[in-house]
Amino acid sequence: MHDTSNHLSILQITDPHILSTSEATLLGVNTAYYFNAVIEHAFSSGRHFDICLITGDLAQDPCTASYEHILDKLQPHNIPCLCLPGNHDDFEVMQAVLCTESVNCRKKIALGNWQIINLNSQILGSADGYLSVEELAFLELSLRDSPDFYTLIAVHHHCLLSGSRWMDTMMIENAEDLFDLIKRYPNVKAIINGHIHQATDIQIDGLRILSTPSTCFQFKPQSEHFSLDDKSPGYRWINLSVDGSISTDIVRIPERLTGLQIDTEGY
C-alpha cells in the first residue's frame, strides 16, 4: 500500500497512436495491444492514482473508433483522465468522443494545493508545436488567479531540445515565450510532455521538465535522423507533494516489444 495522505498521484501515459481497428499495426507494432498492456500494468501495480494524463498522439488514425477504444480502456478506472491532442490527432473528433465526466479534454483541474493546466500545442496540418496567444493567455490567467496553488503544466510537444536533430525540428516553436511567462510564477514546478517517445528528466532553476516513453514504440535518443529503439513501452508516475516537491519514475511493462520494423525511415 502507498501512503497517499501527503501527495497527489498522477499517471502519465503518452503517444499510444491508436489505429482504427484493434488488429492494425504501425511500424509492425500492434499499438492497441500495447496501450492495453500499459494501462493494465499501471492499474494493477498496487499504486494509487488520483489523475491520469494522456499527453497526445492518442490516435494515429484520428477517427471515432480510435478514440472510442481509448475511452473504453480508461472509463472503467473511474478517475479523472485528461486528454491532450498531439500532432496526429483530430481535436474536434477527440473532444466529441472523450467527453464523459471522468474521461475528457478539460484544460484545468485542481486537487489539494496543486493545479494541473493542459496546453494545446497542436498546429493543424503540421507535426510542429506552437503555443498560441490564446493558450498562453489561458496559462497566465490560471496562474494569476491561483497564486496559492503549485502548478504542473502538461503539453504534447517538447519545450527543450531533446538532442535528436530530426525530432527537434518539431518542438514548441515559441518555447521561449512559455519560459518567459513561467519565470514570473515560481509556483510552477513542472512541465510534462509526450511527443519524443523517450524518458527525460531535466531541472532548470527549480522547474522539473519531464517526458515519458510511448505506450507503443520508442525513438532512439541522440539520433541525427529518424531512428527507433526496441525498449519496452512504459508510463510515468508522478507524486506531487503538499510542500511543492515532486517524486517520479518511469515504469516499463515486463514484456518486450514485438514486430517492430526497426530499420524503417519514418511513418
GROMACS .gro file of C-alpha atoms in nm:
model
  267
    1MET     CA    1   0.000   0.000   0.000
    2HIS     CA    2   0.115   0.357  -0.067
    3ASP     CA    3   0.066   0.649   0.168
    4THR     CA    4  -0.143   0.898  -0.030
    5SER     CA    5  -0.219   1.137   0.255
    6ASN     CA    6   0.051   1.391   0.165
    7HIS     CA    7   0.064   1.383  -0.211
    8LEU     CA    8  -0.135   1.386  -0.533
    9SER     CA    9  -0.052   1.092  -0.759
   10ILE     CA   10  -0.054   1.121  -1.138
   11LEU     CA   11  -0.029   0.856  -1.407
   12GLN     CA   12   0.112   0.992  -1.733
   13ILE     CA   13   0.066   0.785  -2.045
   14THR     CA   14   0.156   0.919  -2.383
   15ASP     CA   15   0.160   0.867  -2.759
   16PRO     CA   16  -0.049   0.549  -2.794
   17HIS     CA   17  -0.104   0.608  -3.170
   18ILE     CA   18  -0.423   0.401  -3.174
   19LEU     CA   19  -0.541   0.284  -3.516
   20SER     CA   20  -0.894   0.241  -3.646
   21THR     CA   21  -0.905  -0.132  -3.563
   22SER     CA   22  -0.753  -0.322  -3.271
   23GLU     CA   23  -0.574  -0.558  -3.510
   24ALA     CA   24  -0.397  -0.288  -3.714
   25THR     CA   25  -0.025  -0.223  -3.678
   26LEU     CA   26   0.205   0.078  -3.711
   27LEU     CA   27   0.570   0.011  -3.796
   28GLY     CA   28   0.486  -0.353  -3.728
   29VAL     CA   29   0.355  -0.282  -3.376
   30ASN     CA   30   0.001  -0.352  -3.258
   31THR     CA   31  -0.046  -0.018  -3.083
   32ALA     CA   32  -0.383  -0.107  -2.928
   33TYR     CA   33  -0.238  -0.421  -2.769
   34TYR     CA   34   0.046  -0.234  -2.601
   35PHE     CA   35  -0.176   0.055  -2.493
   36ASN     CA   36  -0.400  -0.200  -2.323
   37ALA     CA   37  -0.097  -0.371  -2.165
   38VAL     CA   38   0.039  -0.044  -2.026
   39ILE     CA   39  -0.299   0.054  -1.879
   40GLU     CA   40  -0.343  -0.290  -1.722
   41HIS     CA   41   0.008  -0.287  -1.577
   42ALA     CA   42  -0.030   0.060  -1.427
   43PHE     CA   43  -0.366  -0.005  -1.263
   44SER     CA   44  -0.268  -0.349  -1.132
   45SER     CA   45   0.062  -0.227  -0.986
   46GLY     CA   46  -0.081  -0.151  -0.643
   47ARG     CA   47  -0.001   0.217  -0.687
   48HIS     CA   48  -0.287   0.460  -0.631
   49PHE     CA   49  -0.354   0.724  -0.897
   50ASP     CA   50  -0.567   1.036  -0.848
   51ILE     CA   51  -0.543   1.158  -1.210
   52CYS     CA   52  -0.441   1.016  -1.546
   53LEU     CA   53  -0.289   1.250  -1.807
   54ILE     CA   54  -0.262   1.137  -2.171
   55THR     CA   55  -0.023   1.371  -2.349
   56GLY     CA   56  -0.108   1.349  -2.713
   57ASP     CA   57  -0.093   1.143  -3.030
   58LEU     CA   58  -0.379   0.943  -2.888
   59ALA     CA   59  -0.468   0.829  -3.240
   60GLN     CA   60  -0.267   0.752  -3.549
   61ASP     CA   61  -0.599   0.714  -3.731
   62PRO     CA   62  -0.788   1.007  -3.575
   63CYS     CA   63  -1.137   0.867  -3.612
   64THR     CA   64  -1.427   0.789  -3.379
   65ALA     CA   65  -1.330   0.422  -3.346
   66SER     CA   66  -0.976   0.507  -3.230
   67TYR     CA   67  -1.096   0.741  -2.957
   68GLU     CA   68  -1.371   0.501  -2.853
   69HIS     CA   69  -1.106   0.234  -2.793
   70ILE     CA   70  -0.920   0.473  -2.562
   71LEU     CA   71  -1.240   0.567  -2.382
   72ASP     CA   72  -1.334   0.201  -2.332
   73LYS     CA   73  -0.999   0.128  -2.167
   74LEU     CA   74  -0.988   0.436  -1.942
   75GLN     CA   75  -1.351   0.472  -1.833
   76PRO     CA   76  -1.366   0.164  -1.604
   77HIS     CA   77  -1.092   0.300  -1.377
   78ASN     CA   78  -1.318   0.586  -1.267
   79ILE     CA   79  -1.054   0.854  -1.209
   80PRO     CA   80  -1.022   1.187  -1.390
   81CYS     CA   81  -0.846   1.125  -1.723
   82LEU     CA   82  -0.743   1.442  -1.906
   83CYS     CA   83  -0.653   1.406  -2.273
   84LEU     CA   84  -0.434   1.644  -2.476
   85PRO     CA   85  -0.415   1.646  -2.856
   86GLY     CA   86  -0.093   1.559  -3.035
   87ASN     CA   87   0.008   1.641  -3.389
   88HIS     CA   88  -0.164   1.328  -3.524
   89ASP     CA   89  -0.497   1.393  -3.350
   90ASP     CA   90  -0.823   1.538  -3.478
   91PHE     CA   91  -0.911   1.752  -3.178
   92GLU     CA   92  -1.274   1.804  -3.279
   93VAL     CA   93  -1.340   1.429  -3.306
   94MET     CA   94  -1.138   1.368  -2.993
   95GLN     CA   95  -1.344   1.616  -2.792
   96ALA     CA   96  -1.669   1.469  -2.926
   97VAL     CA   97  -1.581   1.116  -2.811
   98LEU     CA   98  -1.378   1.185  -2.498
   99CYS     CA   99  -1.643   1.388  -2.322
  100THR     CA  100  -1.756   1.186  -2.020
  101GLU     CA  101  -1.744   1.305  -1.663
  102SER     CA  102  -1.422   1.112  -1.598
  103VAL     CA  103  -1.254   1.098  -1.943
  104ASN     CA  104  -1.241   1.432  -2.123
  105CYS     CA  105  -1.030   1.713  -2.268
  106ARG     CA  106  -1.071   1.969  -1.993
  107LYS     CA  107  -0.791   2.222  -1.967
  108LYS     CA  108  -0.752   2.254  -1.593
  109ILE     CA  109  -0.809   2.060  -1.274
  110ALA     CA  110  -0.729   2.146  -0.912
  111LEU     CA  111  -0.686   1.897  -0.631
  112GLY     CA  112  -0.541   1.972  -0.290
  113ASN     CA  113  -0.296   2.260  -0.327
  114TRP     CA  114  -0.199   2.171  -0.685
  115GLN     CA  115  -0.347   2.270  -1.019
  116ILE     CA  116  -0.279   2.092  -1.348
  117ILE     CA  117  -0.302   2.305  -1.660
  118ASN     CA  118  -0.324   2.143  -2.004
  119LEU     CA  119  -0.199   2.337  -2.305
  120ASN     CA  120  -0.273   2.260  -2.669
  121SER     CA  121   0.047   2.286  -2.876
  122GLN     CA  122  -0.102   2.143  -3.196
  123ILE     CA  123  -0.061   2.320  -3.530
  124LEU     CA  124  -0.323   2.193  -3.773
  125GLY     CA  125  -0.164   2.014  -4.066
  126SER     CA  126   0.184   2.018  -3.915
  127ALA     CA  127   0.396   1.799  -3.687
  128ASP     CA  128   0.544   2.112  -3.527
  129GLY     CA  129   0.434   2.262  -3.198
  130TYR     CA  130   0.328   2.615  -3.109
  131LEU     CA  131   0.151   2.783  -2.818
  132SER     CA  132  -0.099   3.036  -2.946
  133VAL     CA  133  -0.164   3.373  -2.789
  134GLU     CA  134  -0.487   3.226  -2.652
  135GLU     CA  135  -0.311   2.929  -2.490
  136LEU     CA  136  -0.050   3.148  -2.325
  137ALA     CA  137  -0.319   3.390  -2.207
  138PHE     CA  138  -0.513   3.099  -2.056
  139LEU     CA  139  -0.199   2.984  -1.876
  140GLU     CA  140  -0.122   3.328  -1.737
  141LEU     CA  141  -0.480   3.383  -1.622
  142SER     CA  142  -0.480   3.044  -1.448
  143LEU     CA  143  -0.152   3.120  -1.273
  144ARG     CA  144  -0.251   3.473  -1.177
  145ASP     CA  145  -0.589   3.364  -1.039
  146SER     CA  146  -0.444   3.081  -0.828
  147PRO     CA  147  -0.130   3.221  -0.662
  148ASP     CA  148  -0.153   2.978  -0.369
  149PHE     CA  149  -0.150   2.666  -0.588
  150TYR     CA  150   0.155   2.477  -0.702
  151THR     CA  151   0.125   2.409  -1.075
  152LEU     CA  152   0.209   2.131  -1.317
  153ILE     CA  153   0.176   2.210  -1.689
  154ALA     CA  154   0.103   1.931  -1.937
  155VAL     CA  155   0.163   1.977  -2.309
  156HIS     CA  156   0.225   1.745  -2.604
  157HIS     CA  157   0.530   1.891  -2.780
  158HIS     CA  158   0.864   1.930  -2.604
  159CYS     CA  159   0.988   2.271  -2.498
  160LEU     CA  160   1.359   2.187  -2.463
  161LEU     CA  161   1.596   2.040  -2.718
  162SER     CA  162   1.591   1.660  -2.696
  163GLY     CA  163   1.930   1.605  -2.857
  164SER     CA  164   1.779   1.432  -3.161
  165ARG     CA  165   1.816   1.672  -3.452
  166TRP     CA  166   1.524   1.535  -3.655
  167MET     CA  167   1.289   1.549  -3.356
  168ASP     CA  168   1.398   1.896  -3.251
  169THR     CA  169   1.263   2.040  -3.576
  170MET     CA  170   0.919   1.960  -3.428
  171MET     CA  171   0.933   2.115  -3.080
  172ILE     CA  172   0.735   2.413  -2.949
  173GLU     CA  173   0.848   2.693  -3.178
  174ASN     CA  174   0.787   2.966  -2.923
  175ALA     CA  175   0.910   2.781  -2.615
  176GLU     CA  176   1.090   3.098  -2.500
  177ASP     CA  177   0.750   3.269  -2.464
  178LEU     CA  178   0.643   2.985  -2.234
  179PHE     CA  179   0.956   3.010  -2.019
  180ASP     CA  180   0.938   3.389  -2.001
  181LEU     CA  181   0.584   3.362  -1.868
  182ILE     CA  182   0.668   3.088  -1.617
  183LYS     CA  183   0.958   3.288  -1.474
  184ARG     CA  184   0.703   3.529  -1.327
  185TYR     CA  185   0.525   3.247  -1.139
  186PRO     CA  186   0.763   3.047  -0.917
  187ASN     CA  187   0.483   2.813  -0.807
  188VAL     CA  188   0.507   2.640  -1.146
  189LYS     CA  189   0.703   2.329  -1.051
  190ALA     CA  190   0.688   2.100  -1.355
  191ILE     CA  191   0.619   2.066  -1.726
  192ILE     CA  192   0.541   1.723  -1.867
  193ASN     CA  193   0.523   1.637  -2.235
  194GLY     CA  194   0.493   1.350  -2.479
  195HIS     CA  195   0.592   1.355  -2.847
  196ILE     CA  196   0.954   1.241  -2.819
  197HIS     CA  197   0.881   0.876  -2.725
  198GLN     CA  198   1.157   0.860  -2.462
  199ALA     CA  199   1.221   0.938  -2.097
  200THR     CA  200   1.392   1.261  -1.991
  201ASP     CA  201   1.415   1.441  -1.657
  202ILE     CA  202   1.571   1.788  -1.661
  203GLN     CA  203   1.577   2.051  -1.386
  204ILE     CA  204   1.619   2.421  -1.464
  205ASP     CA  205   1.604   2.679  -1.184
  206GLY     CA  206   1.369   2.466  -0.974
  207LEU     CA  207   1.149   2.369  -1.269
  208ARG     CA  208   1.124   1.996  -1.348
  209ILE     CA  209   1.076   1.911  -1.718
  210LEU     CA  210   0.973   1.552  -1.785
  211SER     CA  211   0.900   1.333  -2.083
  212THR     CA  212   0.780   0.974  -2.093
  213PRO     CA  213   0.811   0.662  -2.309
  214SER     CA  214   0.531   0.593  -2.552
  215THR     CA  215   0.286   0.313  -2.489
  216CYS     CA  216   0.399   0.171  -2.825
  217PHE     CA  217   0.741   0.213  -2.996
  218GLN     CA  218   1.025   0.438  -2.878
  219PHE     CA  219   1.260   0.676  -3.059
  220LYS     CA  220   1.633   0.625  -3.012
  221PRO     CA  221   1.786   0.912  -2.809
  222GLN     CA  222   2.051   1.144  -2.953
  223SER     CA  223   1.975   1.050  -3.314
  224GLU     CA  224   2.060   1.262  -3.617
  225HIS     CA  225   1.783   1.104  -3.826
  226PHE     CA  226   1.461   0.912  -3.755
  227SER     CA  227   1.563   0.607  -3.554
  228LEU     CA  228   1.366   0.355  -3.349
  229ASP     CA  229   1.453   0.193  -3.017
  230ASP     CA  230   1.332  -0.154  -2.919
  231LYS     CA  231   1.285  -0.070  -2.549
  232SER     CA  232   0.956  -0.181  -2.395
  233PRO     CA  233   0.659   0.056  -2.370
  234GLY     CA  234   0.602   0.231  -2.041
  235TYR     CA  235   0.444   0.505  -1.834
  236ARG     CA  236   0.539   0.758  -1.569
  237TRP     CA  237   0.408   0.802  -1.217
  238ILE     CA  238   0.439   1.144  -1.055
  239ASN     CA  239   0.374   1.229  -0.690
  240LEU     CA  240   0.306   1.596  -0.619
  241SER     CA  241   0.366   1.665  -0.250
  242VAL     CA  242   0.189   1.924  -0.040
  243ASP     CA  243   0.515   2.117   0.001
  244GLY     CA  244   0.558   2.156  -0.375
  245SER     CA  245   0.820   1.884  -0.416
  246ILE     CA  246   0.795   1.614  -0.682
  247SER     CA  247   0.894   1.249  -0.697
  248THR     CA  248   0.862   1.048  -1.015
  249ASP     CA  249   0.985   0.745  -1.204
  250ILE     CA  250   0.938   0.553  -1.528
  251VAL     CA  251   0.789   0.204  -1.533
  252ARG     CA  252   0.817  -0.023  -1.836
  253ILE     CA  253   0.597  -0.326  -1.889
  254PRO     CA  254   0.784  -0.657  -1.847
  255GLU     CA  255   0.723  -0.789  -2.198
  256ARG     CA  256   0.937  -0.696  -2.494
  257LEU     CA  257   0.806  -0.508  -2.793
  258THR     CA  258   0.739  -0.747  -3.080
  259GLY     CA  259   0.701  -0.688  -3.451
  260LEU     CA  260   0.887  -0.355  -3.463
  261GLN     CA  261   1.023  -0.273  -3.808
  262ILE     CA  262   1.344  -0.128  -3.667
  263ASP     CA  263   1.501  -0.030  -4.000
  264THR     CA  264   1.216   0.190  -4.123
  265GLU     CA  265   1.289   0.551  -4.220
  266GLY     CA  266   0.965   0.707  -4.090
  267TYR     CA  267   0.589   0.675  -4.075
   0.00000   0.00000   0.00000
